[in-house]
Amino acid sequence: MFFGKETSSYELNPDKMPKHIAIIMDGNGRWATKRSLPRKAGHKAGAEALEKIIYAAKDMGLEHLTVYAFSTENWKRSEEEVGAIMDLLRMYLKNYFKKFLKDNVRMDVIGDITRLDKDIQESILEIEEISKEKTGLFVHIALNYGGRDELRRAVGKIAEDVAAGKLAPADVTEDVITNALDTAGTPDPELMIRTSGEERISNFLLWQVAYSEFYFSEVLWPDFDKKELEKAIYYYQNRERRFGGRLK
């Protein structure tokens, strides 16, 4: 939710742009329900909104964009809805995501993809491989992702190194943990956005958002556009980032 002064336009300071924005794309189902449409129509509209936001972020010169597409908890939804989401993902991996590559957008997936169908896994690995030389906006898609699951897997990797004698327990620093996460090598997001009016992080990037600014928008994700993104960044630019310290 925006707590700053409302205005019809948001003039952004190019010197204070965040390098990394993370978004919880929430509200697809409610968007569809409000229009008496099936939930899968909301997910399709949400995918179209993501395409627009990717290009908006690219035009603004952002370096990283991480979006929460499918959580480890989303498997609890109906088989029909999960199937519709996976079919939509297949279409975007085959068509739209490859289109982004032509525009110098790099893409990867964070989360445990081993639960996804084999053809989806293969498409993900193909896109990651052919996009790794791209130098523009880096889009990170969170699929079968959960912050606690990510930490569990990271702890497992570190425990294996300790057991093998590659690492001493006393040497487990914050950097060691950070480098064991799915997001290793990616700067933490300065700004976390959640749409649809909900004000929680829902198990997303639990380690990485320790010092992020949070922006909660009332707008349902399919209606979230470039102007709404600018509004969120405007809010971020008018915050004083303290990182636990006092302002002078």
PDB file of C-alpha atoms in Angstrom:
ATOM      1  CA  MET A   1       0.000   0.000   0.000  1.00  0.00           C
ATOM      2  CA  PHE A   2       1.331   3.434  -0.931  1.00  0.00           C
ATOM      3  CA  PHE A   3       1.902   5.683   2.073  1.00  0.00           C
ATOM      4  CA  GLY A   4       3.450   8.614   0.207  1.00  0.00           C
ATOM      5  CA  LYS A   5       1.765  11.554  -1.465  1.00  0.00           C
ATOM      6  CA  GLU A   6      -0.507  10.503  -4.333  1.00  0.00           C
ATOM      7  CA  THR A   7       0.142  12.176  -7.659  1.00  0.00           C
ATOM      8  CA  SER A   8      -0.891  11.671 -11.265  1.00  0.00           C
ATOM      9  CA  SER A   9       2.716  11.200 -12.372  1.00  0.00           C
ATOM     10  CA  TYR A  10       5.823   9.905 -10.662  1.00  0.00           C
ATOM     11  CA  GLU A  11       9.075  11.562 -11.656  1.00  0.00           C
ATOM     12  CA  LEU A  12      11.813   9.095 -10.861  1.00  0.00           C
ATOM     13  CA  ASN A  13      15.408   9.926  -9.971  1.00  0.00           C
ATOM     14  CA  PRO A  14      17.631   7.923 -12.355  1.00  0.00           C
ATOM     15  CA  ASP A  15      20.438   8.042  -9.783  1.00  0.00           C
ATOM     16  CA  LYS A  16      18.317   6.292  -7.137  1.00  0.00           C
ATOM     17  CA  MET A  17      16.889   3.433  -9.169  1.00  0.00           C
ATOM     18  CA  PRO A  18      16.928   0.047  -7.420  1.00  0.00           C
ATOM     19  CA  LYS A  19      19.096  -2.575  -9.090  1.00  0.00           C
ATOM     20  CA  HIS A  20      16.814  -5.440  -8.102  1.00  0.00           C
ATOM     21  CA  ILE A  21      13.044  -5.567  -7.610  1.00  0.00           C
ATOM     22  CA  ALA A  22      11.158  -8.647  -6.414  1.00  0.00           C
ATOM     23  CA  ILE A  23       7.423  -9.024  -7.002  1.00  0.00           C
ATOM     24  CA  ILE A  24       4.791 -11.270  -5.451  1.00  0.00           C
ATOM     25  CA  MET A  25       2.289 -11.372  -8.308  1.00  0.00           C
ATOM     26  CA  ASP A  26      -0.947 -11.806  -6.370  1.00  0.00           C
ATOM     27  CA  GLY A  27      -4.594 -11.446  -7.347  1.00  0.00           C
ATOM     28  CA  ASN A  28      -5.067 -13.429 -10.566  1.00  0.00           C
ATOM     29  CA  GLY A  29      -7.901 -15.495  -9.137  1.00  0.00           C
ATOM     30  CA  ARG A  30      -9.733 -12.527  -7.646  1.00  0.00           C
ATOM     31  CA  TRP A  31      -9.341 -10.624 -10.917  1.00  0.00           C
ATOM     32  CA  ALA A  32     -11.073 -13.470 -12.743  1.00  0.00           C
ATOM     33  CA  THR A  33     -13.798 -13.887 -10.105  1.00  0.00           C
ATOM     34  CA  LYS A  34     -14.679 -10.180 -10.289  1.00  0.00           C
ATOM     35  CA  ARG A  35     -15.300 -10.684 -14.005  1.00  0.00           C
ATOM     36  CA  SER A  36     -17.161 -14.006 -13.634  1.00  0.00           C
ATOM     37  CA  LEU A  37     -14.348 -15.738 -15.497  1.00  0.00           C
ATOM     38  CA  PRO A  38     -12.594 -19.059 -14.716  1.00  0.00           C
ATOM     39  CA  ARG A  39      -9.449 -18.759 -12.606  1.00  0.00           C
ATOM     40  CA  LYS A  40      -7.293 -19.866 -15.536  1.00  0.00           C
ATOM     41  CA  ALA A  41      -8.357 -16.679 -17.341  1.00  0.00           C
ATOM     42  CA  GLY A  42      -6.898 -14.722 -14.437  1.00  0.00           C
ATOM     43  CA  HIS A  43      -3.601 -16.592 -14.714  1.00  0.00           C
ATOM     44  CA  LYS A  44      -3.464 -15.869 -18.457  1.00  0.00           C
ATOM     45  CA  ALA A  45      -4.098 -12.172 -17.798  1.00  0.00           C
ATOM     46  CA  GLY A  46      -1.415 -12.284 -15.106  1.00  0.00           C
ATOM     47  CA  ALA A  47       1.098 -13.749 -17.556  1.00  0.00           C
ATOM     48  CA  GLU A  48       0.324 -10.939 -19.991  1.00  0.00           C
ATOM     49  CA  ALA A  49       0.873  -8.403 -17.212  1.00  0.00           C
ATOM     50  CA  LEU A  50       4.250  -9.971 -16.465  1.00  0.00           C
ATOM     51  CA  GLU A  51       5.298  -9.559 -20.089  1.00  0.00           C
ATOM     52  CA  LYS A  52       4.495  -5.830 -19.910  1.00  0.00           C
ATOM     53  CA  ILE A  53       6.324  -5.399 -16.595  1.00  0.00           C
ATOM     54  CA  ILE A  54       9.422  -7.161 -17.914  1.00  0.00           C
ATOM     55  CA  TYR A  55       9.640  -4.681 -20.784  1.00  0.00           C
ATOM     56  CA  ALA A  56       8.882  -1.755 -18.459  1.00  0.00           C
ATOM     57  CA  ALA A  57      11.663  -2.857 -16.101  1.00  0.00           C
ATOM     58  CA  LYS A  58      14.034  -3.262 -19.048  1.00  0.00           C
ATOM     59  CA  ASP A  59      13.207   0.220 -20.335  1.00  0.00           C
ATOM     60  CA  MET A  60      13.853   1.679 -16.873  1.00  0.00           C
ATOM     61  CA  GLY A  61      17.306   0.128 -16.812  1.00  0.00           C
ATOM     62  CA  LEU A  62      16.727  -2.282 -13.925  1.00  0.00           C
ATOM     63  CA  GLU A  63      19.327  -5.020 -13.604  1.00  0.00           C
ATOM     64  CA  HIS A  64      17.327  -7.770 -11.868  1.00  0.00           C
ATOM     65  CA  LEU A  65      13.642  -8.662 -11.582  1.00  0.00           C
ATOM     66  CA  THR A  66      12.516 -11.656  -9.511  1.00  0.00           C
ATOM     67  CA  VAL A  67       8.887 -12.769  -9.715  1.00  0.00           C
ATOM     68  CA  TYR A  68       6.994 -15.325  -7.644  1.00  0.00           C
ATOM     69  CA  ALA A  69       5.245 -17.466 -10.263  1.00  0.00           C
ATOM     70  CA  PHE A  70       4.465 -20.742  -8.442  1.00  0.00           C
ATOM     71  CA  SER A  71       5.174 -21.569  -4.816  1.00  0.00           C
ATOM     72  CA  THR A  72       5.748 -24.896  -3.091  1.00  0.00           C
ATOM     73  CA  GLU A  73       2.350 -24.336  -1.441  1.00  0.00           C
ATOM     74  CA  ASN A  74       0.525 -23.788  -4.742  1.00  0.00           C
ATOM     75  CA  TRP A  75       0.400 -27.559  -5.305  1.00  0.00           C
ATOM     76  CA  LYS A  76      -2.445 -27.558  -2.769  1.00  0.00           C
ATOM     77  CA  ARG A  77      -4.720 -25.853  -5.298  1.00  0.00           C
ATOM     78  CA  SER A  78      -7.159 -27.878  -7.383  1.00  0.00           C
ATOM     79  CA  GLU A  79      -5.720 -30.263  -9.943  1.00  0.00           C
ATOM     80  CA  GLU A  80      -7.545 -28.323 -12.652  1.00  0.00           C
ATOM     81  CA  GLU A  81      -6.012 -24.993 -11.645  1.00  0.00           C
ATOM     82  CA  VAL A  82      -2.498 -26.412 -11.268  1.00  0.00           C
ATOM     83  CA  GLY A  83      -2.828 -28.076 -14.673  1.00  0.00           C
ATOM     84  CA  ALA A  84      -3.944 -24.799 -16.261  1.00  0.00           C
ATOM     85  CA  ILE A  85      -0.962 -22.969 -14.728  1.00  0.00           C
ATOM     86  CA  MET A  86       1.455 -25.616 -16.018  1.00  0.00           C
ATOM     87  CA  ASP A  87      -0.053 -25.500 -19.519  1.00  0.00           C
ATOM     88  CA  LEU A  88       0.310 -21.720 -19.481  1.00  0.00           C
ATOM     89  CA  LEU A  89       3.913 -22.088 -18.326  1.00  0.00           C
ATOM     90  CA  ARG A  90       4.614 -24.469 -21.209  1.00  0.00           C
ATOM     91  CA  MET A  91       3.253 -21.950 -23.688  1.00  0.00           C
ATOM     92  CA  TYR A  92       5.310 -19.104 -22.273  1.00  0.00           C
ATOM     93  CA  LEU A  93       8.492 -21.158 -22.123  1.00  0.00           C
ATOM     94  CA  LYS A  94       8.005 -22.161 -25.744  1.00  0.00           C
ATOM     95  CA  ASN A  95       6.943 -18.805 -27.152  1.00  0.00           C
ATOM     96  CA  TYR A  96       7.071 -15.670 -25.063  1.00  0.00           C
ATOM     97  CA  PHE A  97      10.151 -16.298 -22.941  1.00  0.00           C
ATOM     98  CA  LYS A  98      12.202 -17.045 -26.047  1.00  0.00           C
ATOM     99  CA  LYS A  99      10.968 -13.747 -27.481  1.00  0.00           C
ATOM    100  CA  PHE A 100      12.508 -11.943 -24.512  1.00  0.00           C
ATOM    101  CA  LEU A 101      15.879 -13.442 -25.408  1.00  0.00           C
ATOM    102  CA  LYS A 102      15.828 -11.559 -28.707  1.00  0.00           C
ATOM    103  CA  ASP A 103      15.589  -8.363 -26.667  1.00  0.00           C
ATOM    104  CA  ASN A 104      18.740  -9.132 -24.638  1.00  0.00           C
ATOM    105  CA  VAL A 105      16.819 -10.339 -21.572  1.00  0.00           C
ATOM    106  CA  ARG A 106      18.490 -13.059 -19.544  1.00  0.00           C
ATOM    107  CA  MET A 107      16.325 -15.557 -17.677  1.00  0.00           C
ATOM    108  CA  ASP A 108      16.695 -18.269 -15.079  1.00  0.00           C
ATOM    109  CA  VAL A 109      14.516 -20.170 -12.621  1.00  0.00           C
ATOM    110  CA  ILE A 110      14.903 -20.359  -8.850  1.00  0.00           C
ATOM    111  CA  GLY A 111      13.258 -23.122  -6.850  1.00  0.00           C
ATOM    112  CA  ASP A 112      13.266 -26.916  -6.991  1.00  0.00           C
ATOM    113  CA  ILE A 113      12.315 -27.727 -10.579  1.00  0.00           C
ATOM    114  CA  THR A 114      12.610 -31.510 -10.082  1.00  0.00           C
ATOM    115  CA  ARG A 115       8.899 -31.765  -9.218  1.00  0.00           C
ATOM    116  CA  LEU A 116       7.908 -30.155 -12.520  1.00  0.00           C
ATOM    117  CA  ASP A 117       7.134 -32.317 -15.553  1.00  0.00           C
ATOM    118  CA  LYS A 118      10.164 -33.407 -17.564  1.00  0.00           C
ATOM    119  CA  ASP A 119       9.285 -31.336 -20.632  1.00  0.00           C
ATOM    120  CA  ILE A 120       9.016 -28.188 -18.493  1.00  0.00           C
ATOM    121  CA  GLN A 121      12.360 -28.921 -16.860  1.00  0.00           C
ATOM    122  CA  GLU A 122      13.972 -29.345 -20.285  1.00  0.00           C
ATOM    123  CA  SER A 123      12.507 -26.065 -21.546  1.00  0.00           C
ATOM    124  CA  ILE A 124      13.781 -24.242 -18.449  1.00  0.00           C
ATOM    125  CA  LEU A 125      17.308 -25.605 -18.873  1.00  0.00           C
ATOM    126  CA  GLU A 126      17.268 -24.705 -22.581  1.00  0.00           C
ATOM    127  CA  ILE A 127      16.247 -21.101 -21.909  1.00  0.00           C
ATOM    128  CA  GLU A 128      18.824 -20.737 -19.139  1.00  0.00           C
ATOM    129  CA  GLU A 129      21.533 -22.050 -21.453  1.00  0.00           C
ATOM    130  CA  ILE A 130      20.733 -19.919 -24.506  1.00  0.00           C
ATOM    131  CA  SER A 131      20.202 -16.767 -22.441  1.00  0.00           C
ATOM    132  CA  LYS A 132      23.319 -16.924 -20.279  1.00  0.00           C
ATOM    133  CA  GLU A 133      25.290 -14.612 -22.579  1.00  0.00           C
ATOM    134  CA  LYS A 134      22.591 -11.897 -22.541  1.00  0.00           C
ATOM    135  CA  THR A 135      23.612  -8.680 -20.823  1.00  0.00           C
ATOM    136  CA  GLY A 136      20.328  -6.833 -20.298  1.00  0.00           C
ATOM    137  CA  LEU A 137      17.674  -7.243 -17.619  1.00  0.00           C
ATOM    138  CA  PHE A 138      18.067 -10.524 -15.697  1.00  0.00           C
ATOM    139  CA  VAL A 139      14.656 -12.032 -14.941  1.00  0.00           C
ATOM    140  CA  HIS A 140      14.477 -14.693 -12.227  1.00  0.00           C
ATOM    141  CA  ILE A 141      11.285 -16.798 -12.273  1.00  0.00           C
ATOM    142  CA  ALA A 142      10.461 -18.513  -8.958  1.00  0.00           C
ATOM    143  CA  LEU A 143       8.860 -21.894  -9.766  1.00  0.00           C
ATOM    144  CA  ASN A 144       8.080 -24.521  -7.137  1.00  0.00           C
ATOM    145  CA  TYR A 145       9.850 -22.078  -4.856  1.00  0.00           C
ATOM    146  CA  GLY A 146       9.542 -21.599  -1.121  1.00  0.00           C
ATOM    147  CA  GLY A 147      11.882 -19.596   1.083  1.00  0.00           C
ATOM    148  CA  ARG A 148      11.973 -22.267   3.778  1.00  0.00           C
ATOM    149  CA  ASP A 149      12.562 -24.998   1.214  1.00  0.00           C
ATOM    150  CA  GLU A 150      15.393 -22.968  -0.299  1.00  0.00           C
ATOM    151  CA  LEU A 151      16.998 -22.585   3.134  1.00  0.00           C
ATOM    152  CA  ARG A 152      16.514 -26.299   3.835  1.00  0.00           C
ATOM    153  CA  ARG A 153      18.280 -27.216   0.618  1.00  0.00           C
ATOM    154  CA  ALA A 154      21.059 -24.702   1.292  1.00  0.00           C
ATOM    155  CA  VAL A 155      21.610 -26.103   4.792  1.00  0.00           C
ATOM    156  CA  GLY A 156      21.794 -29.583   3.266  1.00  0.00           C
ATOM    157  CA  LYS A 157      24.537 -28.500   0.850  1.00  0.00           C
ATOM    158  CA  ILE A 158      26.524 -26.883   3.658  1.00  0.00           C
ATOM    159  CA  ALA A 159      26.076 -29.931   5.914  1.00  0.00           C
ATOM    160  CA  GLU A 160      27.437 -32.167   3.153  1.00  0.00           C
ATOM    161  CA  ASP A 161      30.525 -29.964   2.850  1.00  0.00           C
ATOM    162  CA  VAL A 162      31.036 -30.023   6.614  1.00  0.00           C
ATOM    163  CA  ALA A 163      30.633 -33.819   6.722  1.00  0.00           C
ATOM    164  CA  ALA A 164      33.133 -34.191   3.865  1.00  0.00           C
ATOM    165  CA  GLY A 165      35.668 -32.022   5.695  1.00  0.00           C
ATOM    166  CA  LYS A 166      35.523 -29.300   3.043  1.00  0.00           C
ATOM    167  CA  LEU A 167      34.186 -26.778   5.524  1.00  0.00           C
ATOM    168  CA  ALA A 168      34.502 -26.327   9.285  1.00  0.00           C
ATOM    169  CA  PRO A 169      31.355 -25.445  11.267  1.00  0.00           C
ATOM    170  CA  ALA A 170      33.025 -22.251  12.468  1.00  0.00           C
ATOM    171  CA  ASP A 171      33.500 -21.207   8.839  1.00  0.00           C
ATOM    172  CA  VAL A 172      29.771 -21.126   8.059  1.00  0.00           C
ATOM    173  CA  THR A 173      29.382 -17.388   7.527  1.00  0.00           C
ATOM    174  CA  GLU A 174      26.526 -15.377   6.053  1.00  0.00           C
ATOM    175  CA  ASP A 175      28.406 -15.384   2.745  1.00  0.00           C
ATOM    176  CA  VAL A 176      28.598 -19.183   2.792  1.00  0.00           C
ATOM    177  CA  ILE A 177      24.844 -19.397   3.324  1.00  0.00           C
ATOM    178  CA  THR A 178      24.151 -16.774   0.643  1.00  0.00           C
ATOM    179  CA  ASN A 179      26.259 -18.681  -1.878  1.00  0.00           C
ATOM    180  CA  ALA A 180      24.350 -21.905  -1.150  1.00  0.00           C
ATOM    181  CA  LEU A 181      20.995 -20.329  -2.024  1.00  0.00           C
ATOM    182  CA  ASP A 182      19.219 -20.473  -5.391  1.00  0.00           C
ATOM    183  CA  THR A 183      19.979 -16.758  -5.792  1.00  0.00           C
ATOM    184  CA  ALA A 184      23.757 -17.077  -5.398  1.00  0.00           C
ATOM    185  CA  GLY A 185      25.487 -14.336  -7.355  1.00  0.00           C
ATOM    186  CA  THR A 186      22.392 -12.123  -7.454  1.00  0.00           C
ATOM    187  CA  PRO A 187      22.229  -8.958  -5.297  1.00  0.00           C
ATOM    188  CA  ASP A 188      19.444  -8.869  -2.708  1.00  0.00           C
ATOM    189  CA  PRO A 189      16.337  -6.957  -3.814  1.00  0.00           C
ATOM    190  CA  GLU A 190      16.180  -3.380  -2.588  1.00  0.00           C
ATOM    191  CA  LEU A 191      12.435  -3.296  -3.206  1.00  0.00           C
ATOM    192  CA  MET A 192       9.796  -5.984  -2.660  1.00  0.00           C
ATOM    193  CA  ILE A 193       6.365  -5.405  -4.220  1.00  0.00           C
ATOM    194  CA  ARG A 194       3.200  -7.351  -3.461  1.00  0.00           C
ATOM    195  CA  THR A 195      -0.023  -6.724  -5.329  1.00  0.00           C
ATOM    196  CA  SER A 196      -3.732  -7.275  -4.447  1.00  0.00           C
ATOM    197  CA  GLY A 197      -3.700  -5.610  -1.036  1.00  0.00           C
ATOM    198  CA  GLU A 198      -2.219  -8.529   0.920  1.00  0.00           C
ATOM    199  CA  GLU A 199       0.557  -7.523   3.330  1.00  0.00           C
ATOM    200  CA  ARG A 200       2.701 -10.599   3.887  1.00  0.00           C
ATOM    201  CA  ILE A 201       5.696 -12.156   2.114  1.00  0.00           C
ATOM    202  CA  SER A 202       4.274 -15.694   1.854  1.00  0.00           C
ATOM    203  CA  ASN A 203       7.531 -17.607   2.192  1.00  0.00           C
ATOM    204  CA  PHE A 204       9.283 -15.634  -0.577  1.00  0.00           C
ATOM    205  CA  LEU A 205      13.013 -14.817  -0.450  1.00  0.00           C
ATOM    206  CA  LEU A 206      13.091 -15.043   3.344  1.00  0.00           C
ATOM    207  CA  TRP A 207      16.867 -14.578   3.563  1.00  0.00           C
ATOM    208  CA  GLN A 208      17.205 -12.068   0.747  1.00  0.00           C
ATOM    209  CA  VAL A 209      14.616  -9.467   1.842  1.00  0.00           C
ATOM    210  CA  ALA A 210      16.183  -8.830   5.244  1.00  0.00           C
ATOM    211  CA  TYR A 211      16.752  -5.159   4.350  1.00  0.00           C
ATOM    212  CA  SER A 212      14.358  -4.684   1.436  1.00  0.00           C
ATOM    213  CA  GLU A 213      11.817  -1.878   1.337  1.00  0.00           C
ATOM    214  CA  PHE A 214       8.259  -3.263   1.097  1.00  0.00           C
ATOM    215  CA  TYR A 215       5.537  -1.807  -1.109  1.00  0.00           C
ATOM    216  CA  PHE A 216       1.999  -3.210  -0.914  1.00  0.00           C
ATOM    217  CA  SER A 217      -0.302  -2.297  -3.782  1.00  0.00           C
ATOM    218  CA  GLU A 218      -4.089  -2.616  -3.745  1.00  0.00           C
ATOM    219  CA  VAL A 219      -4.021  -3.329  -7.498  1.00  0.00           C
ATOM    220  CA  LEU A 220      -4.678  -6.915  -8.595  1.00  0.00           C
ATOM    221  CA  TRP A 221      -1.718  -8.328 -10.512  1.00  0.00           C
ATOM    222  CA  PRO A 222      -3.340  -8.459 -13.993  1.00  0.00           C
ATOM    223  CA  ASP A 223      -4.000  -4.696 -13.687  1.00  0.00           C
ATOM    224  CA  PHE A 224      -0.486  -3.865 -12.456  1.00  0.00           C
ATOM    225  CA  ASP A 225       1.200  -1.805 -15.192  1.00  0.00           C
ATOM    226  CA  LYS A 226       4.165   0.479 -15.819  1.00  0.00           C
ATOM    227  CA  LYS A 227       2.545   3.380 -13.962  1.00  0.00           C
ATOM    228  CA  GLU A 228       2.032   1.190 -10.892  1.00  0.00           C
ATOM    229  CA  LEU A 229       5.641   0.058 -11.101  1.00  0.00           C
ATOM    230  CA  GLU A 230       6.752   3.686 -11.283  1.00  0.00           C
ATOM    231  CA  LYS A 231       4.613   4.450  -8.230  1.00  0.00           C
ATOM    232  CA  ALA A 232       6.320   1.660  -6.269  1.00  0.00           C
ATOM    233  CA  ILE A 233       9.774   2.894  -7.279  1.00  0.00           C
ATOM    234  CA  TYR A 234       8.792   6.461  -6.400  1.00  0.00           C
ATOM    235  CA  TYR A 235       7.870   5.214  -2.921  1.00  0.00           C
ATOM    236  CA  TYR A 236      11.230   3.431  -2.675  1.00  0.00           C
ATOM    237  CA  GLN A 237      13.150   6.534  -3.736  1.00  0.00           C
ATOM    238  CA  ASN A 238      11.477   8.565  -1.007  1.00  0.00           C
ATOM    239  CA  ARG A 239      12.449   6.165   1.768  1.00  0.00           C
ATOM    240  CA  GLU A 240      15.557   6.554   3.926  1.00  0.00           C
ATOM    241  CA  ARG A 241      17.400   3.246   3.916  1.00  0.00           C
ATOM    242  CA  ARG A 242      19.066   2.696   7.300  1.00  0.00           C
ATOM    243  CA  PHE A 243      20.250  -0.945   7.292  1.00  0.00           C
ATOM    244  CA  GLY A 244      19.857  -1.040  11.074  1.00  0.00           C
ATOM    245  CA  GLY A 245      21.714   2.212  11.701  1.00  0.00           C
ATOM    246  CA  ARG A 246      20.510   5.642  12.806  1.00  0.00           C
ATOM    247  CA  LEU A 247      20.079   8.600  10.512  1.00  0.00           C
ATOM    248  CA  LYS A 248      22.476  11.468  11.179  1.00  0.00           C
TER     249      LYS A 248
END
